[in-house]
mmCIF file of C-alpha atoms (C1' of nucleotides) in Angstrom:
data_model
loop_
_atom_site.group_PDB
_atom_site.id
_atom_site.type_symbol
_atom_site.label_atom_id
_atom_site.label_comp_id
_atom_site.label_asym_id
_atom_site.label_seq_id
_atom_site.Cartn_x
_atom_site.Cartn_y
_atom_site.Cartn_z
ATOM 1 C CA MET A 282 -6.245 -31.006 2.377
ATOM 2 C CA LEU A 283 -6.481 -27.660 3.963
ATOM 3 C CA LEU A 284 -2.917 -27.611 5.043
ATOM 4 C CA MET A 285 -1.775 -27.983 1.512
ATOM 5 C CA ASP A 286 -3.757 -24.933 0.671
ATOM 6 C CA SER A 287 -2.335 -23.071 3.579
ATOM 7 C CA ALA A 288 1.145 -23.889 2.477
ATOM 8 C CA ARG A 289 0.313 -22.761 -0.995
ATOM 9 C CA HIS A 290 -0.660 -19.418 0.409
ATOM 10 C CA ALA A 291 2.262 -19.179 2.668
ATOM 11 C CA GLY A 292 3.660 -16.399 0.591
ATOM 12 C CA CYS A 293 2.537 -14.251 3.420
ATOM 13 C CA SER A 294 4.411 -14.572 6.651
ATOM 14 C CA PRO A 295 3.873 -17.851 8.356
ATOM 15 C CA VAL A 296 6.284 -18.598 11.073
ATOM 16 C CA CYS A 297 4.716 -20.496 13.851
ATOM 17 C CA LEU A 298 2.292 -23.331 13.500
ATOM 18 C CA ASP A 299 -0.391 -23.796 16.036
ATOM 19 C CA LEU A 300 -2.926 -26.332 14.998
ATOM 20 C CA SER A 301 -6.007 -26.363 17.089
ATOM 21 C CA VAL A 302 -7.884 -29.601 17.221
ATOM 22 C CA GLY A 303 -10.430 -28.473 19.672
ATOM 23 C CA LEU A 304 -8.531 -29.700 22.660
ATOM 24 C CA PRO A 305 -6.698 -27.642 25.190
ATOM 25 C CA SER A 306 -3.091 -27.653 24.252
ATOM 26 C CA PRO A 307 -0.776 -29.074 26.905
ATOM 27 C CA THR A 308 1.309 -25.947 26.693
ATOM 28 C CA PRO A 309 -0.582 -23.213 24.969
ATOM 29 C CA SER A 310 1.492 -21.156 22.623
ATOM 30 C CA PRO A 311 1.795 -17.386 23.132
ATOM 31 C CA PRO A 312 -0.790 -15.908 20.738
ATOM 32 C CA LEU A 313 -3.480 -17.120 22.991
ATOM 33 C CA ARG A 314 -6.375 -14.907 22.210
ATOM 34 C CA ARG A 315 -7.397 -16.261 18.880
ATOM 35 C CA ASP A 316 -6.506 -19.834 19.683
ATOM 36 C CA THR A 317 -8.486 -19.731 22.855
ATOM 37 C CA GLU A 318 -11.489 -18.307 21.125
ATOM 38 C CA MET A 319 -11.294 -20.836 18.358
ATOM 39 C CA GLU A 320 -11.068 -23.617 20.869
ATOM 40 C CA ALA A 321 -14.151 -22.229 22.520
ATOM 41 C CA ASP A 322 -15.899 -22.323 19.186
ATOM 42 C CA ALA A 323 -14.839 -25.873 18.685
ATOM 43 C CA ARG A 324 -15.825 -27.265 22.041
ATOM 44 C CA PRO A 325 -19.509 -27.774 21.359
ATOM 45 C CA ASP A 326 -18.587 -30.130 18.581
ATOM 46 C CA ARG A 327 -16.164 -31.949 20.779
ATOM 47 C CA ILE A 328 -18.735 -32.268 23.497
ATOM 48 C CA ARG A 329 -21.255 -33.653 21.094
ATOM 49 C CA VAL A 330 -18.790 -36.192 19.796
ATOM 50 C CA ALA A 331 -17.791 -37.221 23.271
ATOM 51 C CA ALA A 332 -21.394 -37.666 24.264
ATOM 52 C CA ALA A 333 -21.978 -39.925 21.319
ATOM 53 C CA VAL A 334 -19.477 -42.572 22.373
ATOM 54 C CA PRO A 335 -18.863 -44.382 25.610
ATOM 55 C CA ASP A 336 -16.785 -42.534 28.178
ATOM 56 C CA GLU A 337 -13.856 -44.879 27.924
ATOM 57 C CA LYS A 338 -13.629 -44.562 24.192
ATOM 58 C CA ALA A 339 -14.057 -40.837 24.462
ATOM 59 C CA ARG A 340 -11.107 -40.700 26.823
ATOM 60 C CA THR A 341 -9.080 -42.772 24.418
ATOM 61 C CA LEU A 342 -9.952 -40.474 21.588
ATOM 62 C CA GLU A 343 -9.130 -37.464 23.665
ATOM 63 C CA ALA A 344 -5.783 -38.922 24.655
ATOM 64 C CA LYS A 345 -4.935 -39.537 21.041
ATOM 65 C CA LEU A 346 -5.968 -36.070 20.078
ATOM 66 C CA THR A 347 -3.824 -34.728 22.872
ATOM 67 C CA GLN A 348 -0.935 -36.724 21.521
ATOM 68 C CA ALA A 349 -1.543 -35.267 18.084
ATOM 69 C CA SER A 350 -1.672 -31.798 19.604
ATOM 70 C CA GLU A 351 1.662 -32.427 21.259
ATOM 71 C CA GLU A 352 3.109 -33.447 17.922
ATOM 72 C CA ILE A 353 1.796 -30.270 16.415
ATOM 73 C CA ARG A 354 3.205 -28.230 19.261
ATOM 74 C CA ARG A 355 6.659 -29.621 18.564
ATOM 75 C CA LEU A 356 6.312 -28.585 14.955
ATOM 76 C CA THR A 357 5.284 -25.160 16.151
ATOM 77 C CA GLU A 358 8.408 -24.856 18.213
ATOM 78 C CA THR A 359 10.556 -25.963 15.310
ATOM 79 C CA ILE A 360 9.126 -23.306 13.059
ATOM 80 C CA ALA A 361 9.394 -20.686 15.772
ATOM 81 C CA HIS A 362 13.046 -21.576 16.059
ATOM 82 C CA LEU A 363 13.439 -21.106 12.322
ATOM 83 C CA LYS A 364 11.813 -17.708 12.594
ATOM 84 C CA ALA A 365 14.092 -16.672 15.414
ATOM 85 C CA SER A 366 17.138 -17.556 13.398
ATOM 86 C CA GLN A 367 15.786 -15.543 10.494
ATOM 87 C CA ILE A 368 15.123 -12.442 12.538
ATOM 88 C CA ALA A 369 18.516 -12.663 14.152
ATOM 89 C CA ARG A 370 20.154 -11.871 10.835
ATOM 90 C CA PRO A 371 20.833 -8.156 10.609
ATOM 91 C CA ASP A 372 19.517 -6.551 7.495
ATOM 92 C CA LYS A 373 19.260 -2.828 7.638
ATOM 93 C CA LYS A 374 17.247 -2.345 4.502
ATOM 94 C CA ARG A 375 14.694 -4.940 5.456
ATOM 95 C CA GLU A 376 14.387 -3.460 8.885
ATOM 96 C CA ARG A 377 13.414 -0.185 7.365
ATOM 97 C CA GLU A 378 10.978 -1.658 4.904
ATOM 98 C CA SER A 379 9.344 -3.962 7.365
ATOM 99 C CA PRO A 380 9.207 -2.957 10.975
ATOM 100 C CA GLU A 381 9.354 -5.910 13.289
ATOM 101 C CA PRO A 382 6.107 -7.140 14.647
ATOM 102 C CA SER A 383 6.060 -5.737 18.062
ATOM 103 C CA ASN A 384 5.962 -7.702 21.230
ATOM 104 C CA SER A 385 5.538 -4.452 23.045
ATOM 105 C CA CYS A 386 2.727 -1.995 22.531
ATOM 106 C CA ASP A 387 -0.482 -3.894 22.044
ATOM 107 C CA GLY A 388 1.329 -6.885 20.703
ATOM 108 C CA ILE A 389 -1.293 -7.362 18.048
ATOM 109 C CA SER A 390 -0.754 -4.831 15.401
ATOM 110 C CA ASN A 391 1.844 -4.214 12.912
ATOM 111 C CA THR A 392 2.581 -0.683 11.919
ATOM 112 C CA ASN A 393 2.166 1.285 8.819
ATOM 113 C CA ARG A 394 5.338 3.125 7.989
ATOM 114 C CA LYS A 395 3.371 6.343 7.884
ATOM 115 C CA CYS A 396 1.785 5.654 11.217
ATOM 116 C CA SER A 397 1.560 9.135 12.530
ATOM 117 C CA ALA A 398 0.935 10.811 9.210
ATOM 118 C CA ASP A 399 -2.043 8.802 8.104
ATOM 119 C CA HIS A 400 -3.894 8.453 11.334
ATOM 120 C CA ALA A 401 -4.364 11.059 13.955
ATOM 121 C CA GLU A 402 -4.968 8.424 16.579
ATOM 122 C CA SER A 403 -1.450 7.183 16.070
ATOM 123 C CA PRO A 404 0.442 10.320 16.939
ATOM 124 C CA LEU A 405 3.663 8.809 18.111
ATOM 125 C CA PRO A 406 6.499 7.669 15.941
ATOM 126 C CA LEU A 407 7.506 4.042 16.046
ATOM 127 C CA ARG A 408 10.548 4.620 18.131
ATOM 128 C CA ALA A 409 8.421 6.192 20.811
ATOM 129 C CA GLY A 410 7.974 2.680 22.084
ATOM 130 C CA ALA A 411 5.436 1.329 24.481
ATOM 131 C CA SER A 412 2.756 3.970 24.148
ATOM 132 C CA CYS A 413 2.640 3.877 20.383
ATOM 133 C CA LYS A 414 -0.788 2.829 19.182
ATOM 134 C CA ARG A 415 -0.011 0.814 16.108
ATOM 135 C CA ILE A 416 -2.118 0.435 13.042
ATOM 136 C CA LYS A 417 -3.313 -3.066 12.579
ATOM 137 C CA VAL A 418 -2.162 -4.635 9.357
ATOM 138 C CA SER A 419 -3.636 -7.875 8.236
ATOM 139 C CA ARG A 420 -3.398 -9.835 5.069
ATOM 140 C CA VAL A 421 -5.986 -11.946 3.349
ATOM 141 C CA CYS A 422 -5.334 -14.349 0.551
ATOM 142 C CA ALA A 423 -8.215 -15.319 -1.688
ATOM 143 C CA ARG A 424 -8.191 -17.815 -4.481
ATOM 144 C CA ILE A 425 -9.935 -16.493 -7.560
ATOM 145 C CA ASP A 426 -10.377 -17.339 -11.172
ATOM 146 C CA PRO A 427 -7.134 -16.337 -12.931
ATOM 147 C CA ALA A 428 -9.247 -14.865 -15.712
ATOM 148 C CA ASP A 429 -11.011 -12.622 -13.274
ATOM 149 C CA THR A 430 -9.411 -9.215 -13.661
ATOM 150 C CA THR A 431 -11.419 -7.516 -10.962
ATOM 151 C CA LEU A 432 -9.439 -7.052 -7.811
ATOM 152 C CA ALA A 433 -12.468 -7.669 -5.695
ATOM 153 C CA VAL A 434 -12.231 -9.531 -2.414
ATOM 154 C CA LYS A 435 -15.657 -10.148 -0.976
ATOM 155 C CA ASP A 436 -15.276 -9.566 2.718
ATOM 156 C CA GLY A 437 -18.640 -8.166 3.659
ATOM 157 C CA TYR A 438 -17.543 -4.561 3.724
ATOM 158 C CA GLN A 439 -18.108 -1.906 1.121
ATOM 159 C CA TRP A 440 -15.004 -0.499 -0.468
ATOM 160 C CA ARG A 441 -14.359 2.443 -2.714
ATOM 161 C CA LYS A 442 -11.442 2.239 -5.036
ATOM 162 C CA TYR A 443 -9.321 5.349 -5.073
ATOM 163 C CA GLY A 444 -6.249 4.318 -6.935
ATOM 164 C CA GLN A 445 -4.387 1.688 -8.816
ATOM 165 C CA LYS A 446 -0.698 1.303 -9.288
ATOM 166 C CA VAL A 447 1.719 -1.127 -10.837
ATOM 167 C CA THR A 448 4.396 -1.913 -8.327
ATOM 168 C CA ARG A 449 7.949 -2.821 -8.984
ATOM 169 C CA ASP A 450 7.974 -6.307 -7.563
ATOM 170 C CA ASN A 451 4.755 -7.482 -9.146
ATOM 171 C CA PRO A 452 3.551 -7.066 -12.725
ATOM 172 C CA SER A 453 -0.039 -7.154 -11.585
ATOM 173 C CA PRO A 454 -1.541 -3.799 -10.641
ATOM 174 C CA ARG A 455 -2.270 -3.036 -7.023
ATOM 175 C CA ALA A 456 -5.633 -1.521 -6.262
ATOM 176 C CA TYR A 457 -6.218 0.814 -3.337
ATOM 177 C CA PHE A 458 -9.536 0.843 -1.520
ATOM 178 C CA ARG A 459 -11.075 2.808 1.320
ATOM 179 C CA CYS A 460 -13.952 1.647 3.433
ATOM 180 C CA ALA A 461 -17.047 3.161 1.844
ATOM 181 C CA PHE A 462 -19.484 2.093 4.511
ATOM 182 C CA ALA A 463 -18.493 4.761 7.009
ATOM 183 C CA PRO A 464 -16.792 7.940 5.810
ATOM 184 C CA SER A 465 -14.836 8.203 9.014
ATOM 185 C CA CYS A 466 -13.628 4.618 8.897
ATOM 186 C CA PRO A 467 -9.825 4.671 8.661
ATOM 187 C CA VAL A 468 -9.466 1.245 7.134
ATOM 188 C CA LYS A 469 -7.682 0.930 3.833
ATOM 189 C CA LYS A 470 -7.227 -2.099 1.701
ATOM 190 C CA LYS A 471 -4.653 -2.927 -0.928
ATOM 191 C CA VAL A 472 -5.425 -5.741 -3.306
ATOM 192 C CA GLN A 473 -2.953 -7.308 -5.657
ATOM 193 C CA ARG A 474 -2.518 -10.631 -7.337
ATOM 194 C CA SER A 475 0.197 -12.794 -5.953
ATOM 195 C CA ALA A 476 3.370 -12.556 -7.971
ATOM 196 C CA GLU A 477 3.861 -16.298 -7.650
ATOM 197 C CA ASP A 478 0.318 -17.385 -8.331
ATOM 198 C CA SER A 479 -1.955 -15.152 -10.349
ATOM 199 C CA SER A 480 -4.976 -17.045 -9.145
ATOM 200 C CA VAL A 481 -4.377 -15.772 -5.649
ATOM 201 C CA LEU A 482 -5.456 -12.324 -4.588
ATOM 202 C CA VAL A 483 -3.607 -10.800 -1.680
ATOM 203 C CA ALA A 484 -5.541 -8.134 0.170
ATOM 204 C CA THR A 485 -3.744 -6.109 2.797
ATOM 205 C CA TYR A 486 -5.919 -4.363 5.354
ATOM 206 C CA GLU A 487 -4.582 -1.395 7.270
ATOM 207 C CA GLY A 488 -6.370 -0.207 10.334
ATOM 208 C CA GLU A 489 -9.507 -1.446 11.965
ATOM 209 C CA HIS A 490 -13.108 -0.701 11.172
ATOM 210 C CA ASN A 491 -14.727 1.698 13.610
ATOM 211 C CA HIS A 492 -18.175 0.453 12.735
ATOM 212 C CA ALA A 493 -20.053 -2.809 12.579
ATOM 213 C CA SER A 494 -19.852 -4.952 9.542
ATOM 214 C CA PRO A 495 -22.640 -4.088 7.088
ATOM 215 C CA THR A 496 -23.264 -7.790 6.554
ATOM 216 C CA ARG A 497 -22.677 -10.838 8.649
ATOM 217 C CA ALA A 498 -20.690 -12.150 5.767
ATOM 218 C CA ALA A 499 -17.981 -9.902 7.062
ATOM 219 C CA GLU A 500 -17.268 -12.555 9.592
ATOM 220 C CA LEU A 501 -15.280 -14.288 6.955
ATOM 221 C CA PRO A 502 -12.014 -12.703 6.101
ATOM 222 C CA THR A 503 -11.577 -9.328 7.653
ATOM 223 C CA SER A 504 -9.334 -8.801 10.546
ATOM 224 C CA CYS A 505 -12.296 -7.956 12.742
ATOM 225 C CA GLY A 506 -14.150 -11.050 11.745
ATOM 226 C CA MET A 507 -11.165 -13.193 12.336
ATOM 227 C CA ARG A 508 -10.590 -11.805 15.762
ATOM 228 C CA THR A 509 -13.935 -13.062 16.844
ATOM 229 C CA GLY A 510 -12.794 -16.505 15.921
ATOM 230 C CA SER A 511 -15.794 -16.890 13.720
ATOM 231 C CA VAL A 512 -13.996 -18.786 11.028
ATOM 232 C CA PRO A 513 -13.902 -22.346 12.164
ATOM 233 C CA CYS A 514 -11.209 -23.485 9.836
ATOM 234 C CA SER A 515 -8.583 -20.950 9.073
ATOM 235 C CA ILE A 516 -4.977 -20.136 8.866
ATOM 236 C CA SER A 517 -3.997 -17.004 10.636
ATOM 237 C CA ILE A 518 -0.727 -15.382 11.306
ATOM 238 C CA ASN A 519 -0.594 -12.658 13.828
ATOM 239 C CA SER A 520 2.164 -10.223 14.311
ATOM 240 C CA SER A 521 2.595 -10.813 17.981
ATOM 241 C CA GLY A 522 3.920 -14.218 17.186
ATOM 242 C CA PRO A 523 3.010 -15.264 13.728
ATOM 243 C CA THR A 524 0.842 -18.310 14.034
ATOM 244 C CA ILE A 525 -0.959 -20.628 11.741
ATOM 245 C CA THR A 526 -4.062 -21.866 13.457
ATOM 246 C CA LEU A 527 -5.810 -24.804 11.956
ATOM 247 C CA ASP A 528 -9.024 -25.778 13.603
ATOM 248 C CA LEU A 529 -9.652 -29.355 12.629
ATOM 249 C CA THR A 530 -12.978 -29.528 14.316
ATOM 250 C CA LYS A 531 -14.819 -27.687 11.614
ATOM 251 C CA ASN A 532 -14.474 -27.347 7.942
ATOM 252 C CA GLY A 533 -16.025 -23.992 7.257
ATOM 253 C CA ALA A 534 -13.264 -22.624 5.113
ATOM 254 C CA ALA A 535 -12.800 -25.697 3.043
ATOM 255 C CA GLY A 536 -13.712 -25.833 -0.581
ATOM 256 C CA GLY A 537 -11.646 -23.066 -2.065
ATOM 257 C CA GLY A 538 -12.898 -20.235 0.057
ATOM 258 C CA LEU A 539 -10.867 -17.448 1.473
ATOM 259 C CA ARG A 540 -7.721 -18.148 3.360
ATOM 260 C CA VAL A 541 -6.977 -15.652 6.008
ATOM 261 C CA LEU A 542 -3.414 -14.816 6.646
ATOM 262 C CA GLU A 543 -3.183 -12.119 9.179
ATOM 263 C CA ALA A 544 0.434 -11.336 8.944
ATOM 264 C CA ALA A 545 3.114 -9.073 10.060
ATOM 265 C CA GLU A 546 4.594 -7.268 7.140
ATOM 266 C CA GLU A 547 7.884 -9.081 7.213
ATOM 267 C CA PRO A 548 9.491 -9.370 3.828
ATOM 268 C CA ASP A 549 12.590 -10.629 5.554
ATOM 269 C CA LEU A 550 10.645 -13.755 6.283
ATOM 270 C CA LYS A 551 9.951 -14.412 2.660
ATOM 271 C CA LYS A 552 12.700 -16.928 2.485
ATOM 272 C CA LEU A 553 11.290 -18.729 5.456
ATOM 273 C CA CYS A 554 7.872 -18.576 3.878
ATOM 274 C CA ARG A 555 9.210 -20.185 0.768
ATOM 275 C CA GLU A 556 10.799 -22.896 2.827
ATOM 276 C CA ILE A 557 7.550 -23.542 4.609
ATOM 277 C CA ALA A 558 5.684 -23.461 1.333
ATOM 278 C CA SER A 559 8.121 -25.855 -0.258
ATOM 279 C CA PRO A 560 6.803 -29.259 -1.259
ATOM 280 C CA GLU A 561 9.304 -30.954 1.025
ATOM 281 C CA PHE A 562 8.171 -29.064 4.071
ATOM 282 C CA ARG A 563 4.527 -29.455 3.206
ATOM 283 C CA THR A 564 4.902 -33.140 2.602
ATOM 284 C CA ALA A 565 6.730 -33.665 5.850
ATOM 285 C CA LEU A 566 4.203 -31.638 7.794
ATOM 286 C CA VAL A 567 1.245 -33.347 6.257
ATOM 287 C CA GLU A 568 2.791 -36.719 6.867
ATOM 288 C CA GLN A 569 3.408 -35.851 10.479
ATOM 289 C CA MET A 570 -0.148 -34.740 10.969
ATOM 290 C CA ALA A 571 -1.651 -37.553 9.000
ATOM 291 C CA SER A 572 0.357 -40.160 10.815
ATOM 292 C CA ALA A 573 -0.517 -38.683 14.164
ATOM 293 C CA LEU A 574 -4.198 -38.685 13.364
ATOM 294 C CA THR A 575 -4.616 -41.797 11.282
ATOM 295 C CA SER A 576 -1.975 -44.252 12.368
ATOM 296 C CA ASP A 577 -4.446 -45.782 14.725
ATOM 297 C CA THR A 578 -7.339 -47.363 12.874
ATOM 298 C CA ASP A 579 -9.344 -47.431 16.089
ATOM 299 C CA PHE A 580 -9.114 -43.692 16.232
ATOM 300 C CA THR A 581 -10.314 -43.139 12.702
ATOM 301 C CA GLY A 582 -12.995 -45.742 13.126
ATOM 302 C CA GLU A 583 -14.303 -44.185 16.283
ATOM 303 C CA LEU A 584 -14.185 -40.786 14.711
ATOM 304 C CA ALA A 585 -16.183 -41.972 11.732
ATOM 305 C CA ALA A 586 -18.673 -43.657 14.010
ATOM 306 C CA ALA A 587 -19.049 -40.537 16.072
ATOM 307 C CA ILE A 588 -19.643 -38.449 12.970
ATOM 308 C CA LEU A 589 -22.177 -40.928 11.646
ATOM 309 C CA GLN A 590 -24.103 -40.754 14.862
ATOM 310 C CA GLN A 591 -24.485 -37.021 14.358
ATOM 311 C CA LEU A 592 -26.116 -37.494 10.982
ATOM 312 C "C1'" DC B 125 -27.964 13.039 -11.958
ATOM 313 C "C1'" DG B 126 -25.297 11.002 -8.601
ATOM 314 C "C1'" DC B 127 -22.142 7.573 -7.582
ATOM 315 C "C1'" DT B 128 -18.212 4.748 -8.838
ATOM 316 C "C1'" DT B 129 -14.178 3.698 -11.440
ATOM 317 C "C1'" DT B 130 -10.242 4.939 -14.136
ATOM 318 C "C1'" DT B 131 -5.957 7.022 -14.720
ATOM 319 C "C1'" DG B 132 -2.399 10.461 -15.065
ATOM 320 C "C1'" DA B 133 -0.345 13.766 -12.012
ATOM 321 C "C1'" DC B 134 1.446 14.839 -7.798
ATOM 322 C "C1'" DC B 135 3.658 14.183 -3.273
ATOM 323 C "C1'" DA B 136 6.557 12.185 0.340
ATOM 324 C "C1'" DG B 137 10.040 9.030 1.899
ATOM 325 C "C1'" DC B 138 14.186 6.914 1.055
ATOM 326 C "C1'" DG B 139 18.705 5.491 -1.023
ATOM 327 C "C1'" DC B 140 22.565 6.856 -3.550
ATOM 328 C "C1'" DG C 245 20.029 17.011 -4.962
ATOM 329 C "C1'" DC C 246 18.237 13.567 -7.892
ATOM 330 C "C1'" DG C 247 15.858 9.538 -9.097
ATOM 331 C "C1'" DC C 248 12.971 5.745 -7.750
ATOM 332 C "C1'" DT C 249 8.989 3.976 -5.625
ATOM 333 C "C1'" DG C 250 4.632 3.616 -3.208
ATOM 334 C "C1'" DG C 251 0.617 6.028 -2.021
ATOM 335 C "C1'" DT C 252 -2.907 9.560 -2.809
ATOM 336 C "C1'" DC C 253 -5.491 13.074 -5.300
ATOM 337 C "C1'" DA C 254 -8.745 14.658 -8.469
ATOM 338 C "C1'" DA C 255 -10.655 15.360 -13.022
ATOM 339 C "C1'" DA C 256 -12.777 12.742 -16.542
ATOM 340 C "C1'" DA C 257 -15.340 8.904 -18.018
ATOM 341 C "C1'" DG C 258 -18.583 5.261 -17.252
ATOM 342 C "C1'" DC C 259 -22.740 3.383 -15.466
ATOM 343 C "C1'" DG C 260 -27.382 2.606 -13.561
#
DNA sequence: CGCTTTTGACCAGCGC
DNA sequence: GCGCTGGTCAAAAGCG
């Protein structure tokens, strides 16, 4: 199941779960933009399904989905609470190494430590506050063949490697890339195998492309592509309120493709990530979701019937 | 021949 | 001030 995969990749910074099932959430969680867009993407499917069954049954299905969404929302709140308790712990070193995801400024981006030095459009230091234009940092996890030594993440953009370095916390080398499609494009990418799982590549994108994607394939894992909500089934974590969004209405990312984790750079959440990635947490979460969705045989039956009618 | 990749050197930030 | 670390530079090598 996708969620199991998402948990496996939770080495990034998951904090808040928001599972979209294509229905308007009773109380939408804060990072609305992406969720809203993904819901919009999902609605045509929902409409088709609803049209395929009698109105009464459709309402029943919708009510059950709403109930499942509510269940998911409670899980979201639980995880958000966990995050809050984590952040509340003072840790000077971690604060320096990982600036908090801002709820001020644009509320989207995280900030490169060398904000003003690397990018002229980010002239203000972090402490300058509200007017600081922060560099967007996103993270993409991709499952690859462990034997594959190339640190290549196919994201639709052209990259030029300009350096490689072995870092202290990971025996695998980290590769540094610049966007090669447009010379003026400020985007940089760091790619490194996960320390925990060598079959997982972690690509960190800094900045945003100032040009169109050279291929439509770029809709897959880049930050820009994700922001359009073009990935129907994804896990994303944004820095304004780290969120995992699982769109159950489509299955586009299934089958071992890329998993997008757009994350605040918050090493101080690593412990939380490990907790979330733990088998106990994953099992409990999956059981909650599975029970909410499948406890009623009528629901699964109607769902199957609706799908069959689309074939 | 031009472009890309590799890799050692260099630089800047930070902690001690 | 020194050492450590991450990030970048740039010359050399590789490749089509």
